[in-house]
XYZ file of C-alpha atoms in Angstrom:
345
model
C 59.486 48.948 -86.488
C 57.772 45.658 -87.084
C 57.082 44.889 -90.604
C 53.587 43.850 -91.778
C 54.892 40.437 -92.851
C 56.559 39.843 -89.383
C 53.318 40.868 -87.612
C 51.368 38.573 -89.916
C 53.547 35.575 -89.227
C 53.335 36.205 -85.451
C 49.531 36.465 -85.574
C 49.462 33.368 -87.672
C 51.488 31.347 -85.220
C 49.269 32.597 -82.306
C 46.118 31.648 -84.235
C 47.578 28.204 -84.990
C 48.311 27.725 -81.312
C 44.829 28.727 -80.228
C 43.266 26.637 -82.950
C 45.436 23.580 -81.908
C 44.391 24.189 -78.213
C 40.818 24.379 -79.094
C 41.084 21.184 -81.211
C 42.674 19.344 -78.303
C 39.942 20.567 -75.884
C 37.233 19.683 -78.332
C 38.801 16.143 -78.770
C 39.052 15.767 -75.029
C 35.391 16.711 -74.644
C 34.419 14.216 -77.282
C 36.431 11.419 -75.698
C 35.008 12.381 -72.294
C 31.549 12.207 -73.758
C 32.323 8.699 -75.097
C 33.663 7.257 -71.949
C 30.255 6.342 -70.336
C 29.125 4.817 -73.606
C 32.323 2.873 -73.940
C 32.056 1.797 -70.276
C 28.481 0.632 -70.996
C 29.580 -1.266 -74.039
C 32.354 -2.833 -72.109
C 29.926 -3.853 -69.363
C 27.588 -5.374 -71.937
C 30.321 -7.147 -73.730
C 31.321 -8.721 -70.544
C 27.836 -9.632 -69.423
C 27.259 -11.996 -67.858
C 30.493 -12.988 -66.078
C 28.898 -14.380 -62.943
C 25.783 -16.443 -62.011
C 22.449 -14.768 -62.689
C 19.587 -15.072 -60.287
C 15.915 -15.384 -61.328
C 13.421 -14.788 -58.484
C 10.164 -16.706 -58.671
C 7.273 -15.846 -56.420
C 5.746 -19.278 -56.267
C 6.746 -22.673 -54.841
C 8.775 -25.353 -56.580
C 6.801 -27.529 -58.888
C 4.336 -24.750 -59.926
C 3.893 -23.400 -63.455
C 6.148 -20.374 -62.920
C 8.835 -22.561 -61.342
C 8.782 -25.003 -64.277
C 9.209 -22.265 -66.796
C 11.949 -20.564 -64.760
C 13.969 -23.676 -64.492
C 13.749 -24.666 -68.054
C 14.717 -21.156 -69.074
C 17.574 -21.082 -66.490
C 18.926 -24.276 -67.963
C 18.878 -23.046 -71.573
C 20.327 -19.612 -70.666
C 23.129 -21.176 -68.677
C 24.041 -23.426 -71.549
C 24.127 -20.410 -73.824
C 26.394 -18.589 -71.395
C 28.990 -21.278 -71.169
C 27.323 -23.068 -68.193
C 27.983 -19.915 -66.156
C 25.032 -20.773 -63.836
C 21.531 -19.410 -63.561
C 19.981 -19.807 -60.123
C 16.185 -20.102 -59.619
C 15.307 -18.499 -56.270
C 11.925 -19.366 -55.061
C 10.311 -16.632 -52.877
C 6.707 -17.711 -52.392
C 4.104 -15.798 -50.498
C 1.410 -13.086 -50.871
C 0.479 -14.136 -54.303
C 3.995 -13.319 -55.640
C 4.120 -9.832 -54.001
C 6.997 -10.721 -51.721
C 9.187 -11.752 -54.667
C 8.184 -8.732 -56.734
C 9.048 -6.310 -53.904
C 12.447 -7.889 -53.543
C 13.154 -7.915 -57.297
C 12.137 -4.214 -57.553
C 14.696 -3.248 -54.850
C 17.541 -5.345 -56.451
C 20.663 -3.753 -57.853
C 19.915 -3.005 -61.539
C 23.010 -4.703 -62.989
C 21.383 -7.600 -64.876
C 22.294 -10.197 -62.304
C 18.938 -10.222 -60.526
C 15.824 -10.827 -62.661
C 12.329 -11.960 -61.973
C 9.979 -14.304 -63.788
C 6.938 -12.136 -63.394
C 3.335 -13.325 -64.085
C -0.038 -11.907 -64.803
C -1.048 -11.563 -61.188
C 1.916 -9.669 -59.985
C 2.157 -7.206 -62.905
C -1.396 -6.824 -64.393
C -3.903 -7.865 -61.759
C -2.368 -6.661 -58.473
C -2.525 -2.848 -59.359
C -6.368 -3.173 -59.265
C -6.807 -5.735 -56.596
C -4.571 -3.986 -53.981
C -4.963 -0.540 -52.643
C -1.297 -0.321 -51.904
C 1.497 -2.404 -53.351
C 5.138 -2.722 -52.151
C 6.194 -2.026 -55.634
C 5.033 -0.149 -58.808
C 4.744 -2.620 -61.699
C 5.175 0.215 -64.291
C 7.890 2.195 -62.667
C 9.944 -0.451 -60.868
C 10.474 -2.972 -63.701
C 11.877 -3.063 -67.222
C 9.983 -5.596 -69.332
C 12.570 -7.897 -71.074
C 10.550 -10.675 -72.811
C 7.353 -12.528 -72.378
C 8.342 -16.210 -72.300
C 5.161 -18.143 -72.470
C 1.392 -17.923 -72.171
C -0.759 -20.532 -70.308
C -4.303 -21.356 -71.331
C -6.760 -22.645 -68.767
C -8.975 -25.717 -68.894
C -12.368 -25.964 -67.171
C -11.965 -29.239 -65.287
C -14.804 -31.374 -63.705
C -14.737 -34.731 -61.834
C -16.449 -37.231 -64.068
C -17.565 -39.137 -61.002
C -19.504 -36.141 -59.719
C -20.436 -34.078 -62.862
C -22.280 -35.837 -65.835
C -21.517 -32.977 -68.316
C -18.914 -33.529 -71.080
C -18.999 -29.993 -72.737
C -19.598 -26.479 -71.612
C -23.250 -26.199 -72.667
C -24.229 -29.315 -70.827
C -22.307 -28.158 -67.833
C -24.220 -24.839 -67.821
C -27.511 -26.705 -68.115
C -26.663 -29.089 -65.344
C -25.470 -26.344 -62.899
C -28.709 -24.417 -63.486
C -30.419 -27.438 -61.870
C -28.165 -27.385 -58.837
C -28.250 -25.114 -55.730
C -25.332 -23.058 -57.107
C -22.188 -23.109 -59.143
C -19.100 -23.480 -56.982
C -15.816 -23.079 -58.771
C -12.446 -23.701 -56.949
C -9.582 -21.241 -57.390
C -5.905 -21.540 -56.468
C -6.186 -18.355 -54.423
C -8.158 -15.081 -54.204
C -7.009 -12.552 -56.712
C -5.393 -15.033 -59.152
C -6.215 -15.329 -62.879
C -8.283 -18.387 -62.040
C -10.444 -16.477 -59.559
C -11.299 -13.679 -62.111
C -11.460 -16.173 -64.956
C -14.283 -17.901 -63.107
C -16.054 -14.527 -62.896
C -15.636 -13.967 -66.640
C -16.895 -17.422 -67.264
C -20.047 -16.634 -65.327
C -20.544 -13.416 -67.343
C -20.241 -15.323 -70.565
C -22.624 -18.122 -69.673
C -25.077 -15.942 -67.733
C -24.443 -17.573 -64.288
C -23.019 -16.253 -61.081
C -20.456 -18.671 -59.816
C -19.327 -18.718 -56.258
C -15.576 -18.861 -56.057
C -14.134 -21.175 -53.457
C -10.506 -20.140 -52.677
C -7.954 -22.807 -51.799
C -4.385 -22.191 -50.576
C -2.704 -24.204 -53.358
C -3.304 -26.381 -56.350
C -3.237 -29.614 -54.337
C -6.072 -28.376 -52.129
C -8.120 -27.127 -54.943
C -8.055 -30.369 -56.795
C -8.755 -32.134 -53.649
C -11.936 -30.110 -53.441
C -12.796 -31.240 -56.954
C -12.154 -34.870 -56.283
C -14.291 -34.708 -53.140
C -17.275 -33.017 -54.762
C -17.049 -29.860 -52.604
C -16.839 -27.770 -55.828
C -18.016 -28.550 -59.262
C -15.295 -27.241 -61.394
C -11.966 -25.416 -61.504
C -10.053 -23.355 -64.128
C -6.531 -24.911 -63.992
C -3.622 -24.263 -66.357
C -3.454 -26.695 -69.312
C -0.092 -27.829 -68.124
C -1.514 -28.926 -64.781
C -4.737 -30.279 -66.318
C -3.259 -32.378 -69.083
C -1.868 -35.267 -66.916
C -5.047 -35.552 -64.967
C -7.128 -35.495 -68.125
C -4.996 -38.030 -69.950
C -5.058 -40.343 -66.930
C -8.900 -40.077 -66.951
C -9.087 -38.688 -63.462
C -10.624 -35.423 -64.625
C -12.479 -34.131 -67.629
C -11.637 -31.011 -69.540
C -14.896 -29.386 -70.844
C -13.018 -26.589 -72.754
C -10.007 -24.385 -72.848
C -9.787 -20.658 -72.720
C -7.305 -19.933 -75.496
C -8.012 -18.514 -78.959
C -7.106 -21.803 -80.459
C -6.820 -25.323 -79.132
C -3.983 -26.263 -76.934
C -1.276 -28.647 -78.282
C -1.277 -30.345 -74.842
C -5.067 -31.098 -75.127
C -5.744 -31.009 -78.890
C -8.952 -32.925 -78.683
C -10.543 -30.470 -76.174
C -12.416 -27.652 -78.008
C -12.040 -24.112 -76.879
C -14.883 -22.551 -74.951
C -15.191 -20.050 -77.798
C -15.773 -22.881 -80.188
C -18.620 -24.069 -78.091
C -20.650 -20.900 -78.544
C -19.114 -18.399 -76.126
C -17.086 -16.156 -78.353
C -16.420 -13.494 -75.681
C -14.642 -15.912 -73.350
C -10.901 -15.914 -73.979
C -8.225 -15.446 -71.376
C -4.840 -16.793 -70.312
C -2.017 -15.990 -68.031
C 1.637 -15.450 -68.966
C 5.131 -15.564 -67.560
C 7.930 -13.233 -68.623
C 11.244 -11.906 -67.542
C 11.507 -8.406 -65.986
C 14.534 -6.551 -64.558
C 14.875 -3.677 -62.122
C 13.811 -0.588 -63.907
C 17.300 1.042 -64.075
C 19.075 -1.932 -65.628
C 21.301 -0.652 -68.509
C 19.219 -0.869 -71.739
C 22.235 -2.615 -73.429
C 21.981 -5.439 -70.869
C 18.214 -5.635 -71.249
C 18.648 -5.895 -74.991
C 21.230 -8.709 -74.579
C 18.943 -10.522 -72.209
C 16.009 -10.261 -74.524
C 17.966 -11.668 -77.448
C 19.292 -14.588 -75.369
C 15.969 -15.447 -73.810
C 14.240 -15.630 -77.288
C 17.086 -17.821 -78.547
C 16.739 -20.080 -75.569
C 12.970 -20.627 -75.735
C 12.862 -20.769 -79.495
C 15.612 -23.442 -79.552
C 14.219 -26.814 -80.575
C 14.808 -28.375 -77.220
C 13.573 -25.348 -75.297
C 10.399 -24.939 -77.280
C 9.642 -28.715 -77.251
C 10.051 -28.968 -73.434
C 7.940 -25.848 -72.727
C 5.149 -27.038 -75.078
C 5.286 -30.573 -73.498
C 4.666 -28.817 -70.201
C 1.548 -27.300 -71.549
C 2.616 -23.710 -72.445
C 2.544 -21.681 -75.634
C 6.058 -20.364 -76.369
C 6.210 -16.648 -77.202
C 9.499 -14.967 -76.680
C 8.569 -11.480 -77.408
C 10.399 -8.174 -77.892
C 10.689 -5.793 -74.995
C 8.123 -3.439 -76.488
C 5.581 -6.143 -77.119
C 5.881 -7.491 -73.602
C 5.301 -3.891 -72.196
C 2.158 -3.674 -74.414
C 0.837 -6.944 -73.182
C 1.353 -5.968 -69.484
C -0.402 -2.639 -70.153
C -3.293 -4.129 -72.067
C -3.899 -6.897 -69.497
C -3.786 -4.361 -66.743
C -6.950 -2.811 -68.309
C -8.696 -6.123 -69.091
C -8.151 -7.758 -65.654
C -8.749 -4.364 -64.040
C -12.281 -4.386 -65.340
C -12.923 -7.897 -63.929
C -11.542 -6.869 -60.570
C -13.714 -3.746 -60.533
C -16.796 -5.764 -61.505
C -16.272 -8.218 -58.655
C -15.470 -5.455 -56.100
C -12.640 -7.564 -54.901
C -9.867 -6.095 -52.777
C -6.965 -8.135 -51.407
C -6.143 -5.663 -48.661
């Protein structure tokens, strides 16, 4: 007959074995649950370990290209000169580049320098896009903003401020403003200018900046909204006159030119921006690493100085702030698109 003490010791040993087995299983489950996180951390810790590509939807020498190349240089330096490649994919107002970037492998090695038109204007100006700005991209950081300057040819237009320009154009047969392409910020900016000054400008769409400025020099158009970076060299050389800028404050590139708001049109303020986005399923740890490195690059003394000298306002935002900018501008520019009735397709 088994004694009570013997039975108790046997049950105790069985309980201990079962408890130990459960502990091992629990530990294994915990470890298994940590493996993906550990893998992600390892992936982030080793990122980047090969060249990173930044797709730009516009030709070399344009504003987006200038920003991308300055950013690429500073990022590469921060990553031990690993190499950051700027890949220009111009065409269709940046849509070709955006479609390619949206389909890229979401591993942090293919990024896009997105801009206002691709991410905030296109959803309203196209009935169907080859990508979804909200679903296909993860905002990383807005890099810069770019104010516009209203430029005129001093040989053709006598006005030297906005009010005189408005008065002068009222005496003409119409107000013709050049744009760098239908559906661009300059296009809808011209419309918003007309709303502010109670005129109805006729947009004249050119294929590129060279052609648009050519139209201004020839007198085929009376003005153009050009980025401050593009405007500054022509203004400083005396070739063109900047009547006003579209920012909330004066531009460092043209400090003597008052804003249009200063000149009695408080509702007129707009700009464009450039920022880095990644394919939507890029690991958040990599997006966070990219955001931190981008801010460090553009806020460095050299990076900030060079971007400001090129006529941009350096921002370097958080991921959340950039997402808010994209969403808010989608509403703002969407109203302008709707008011004009413009459709690109």
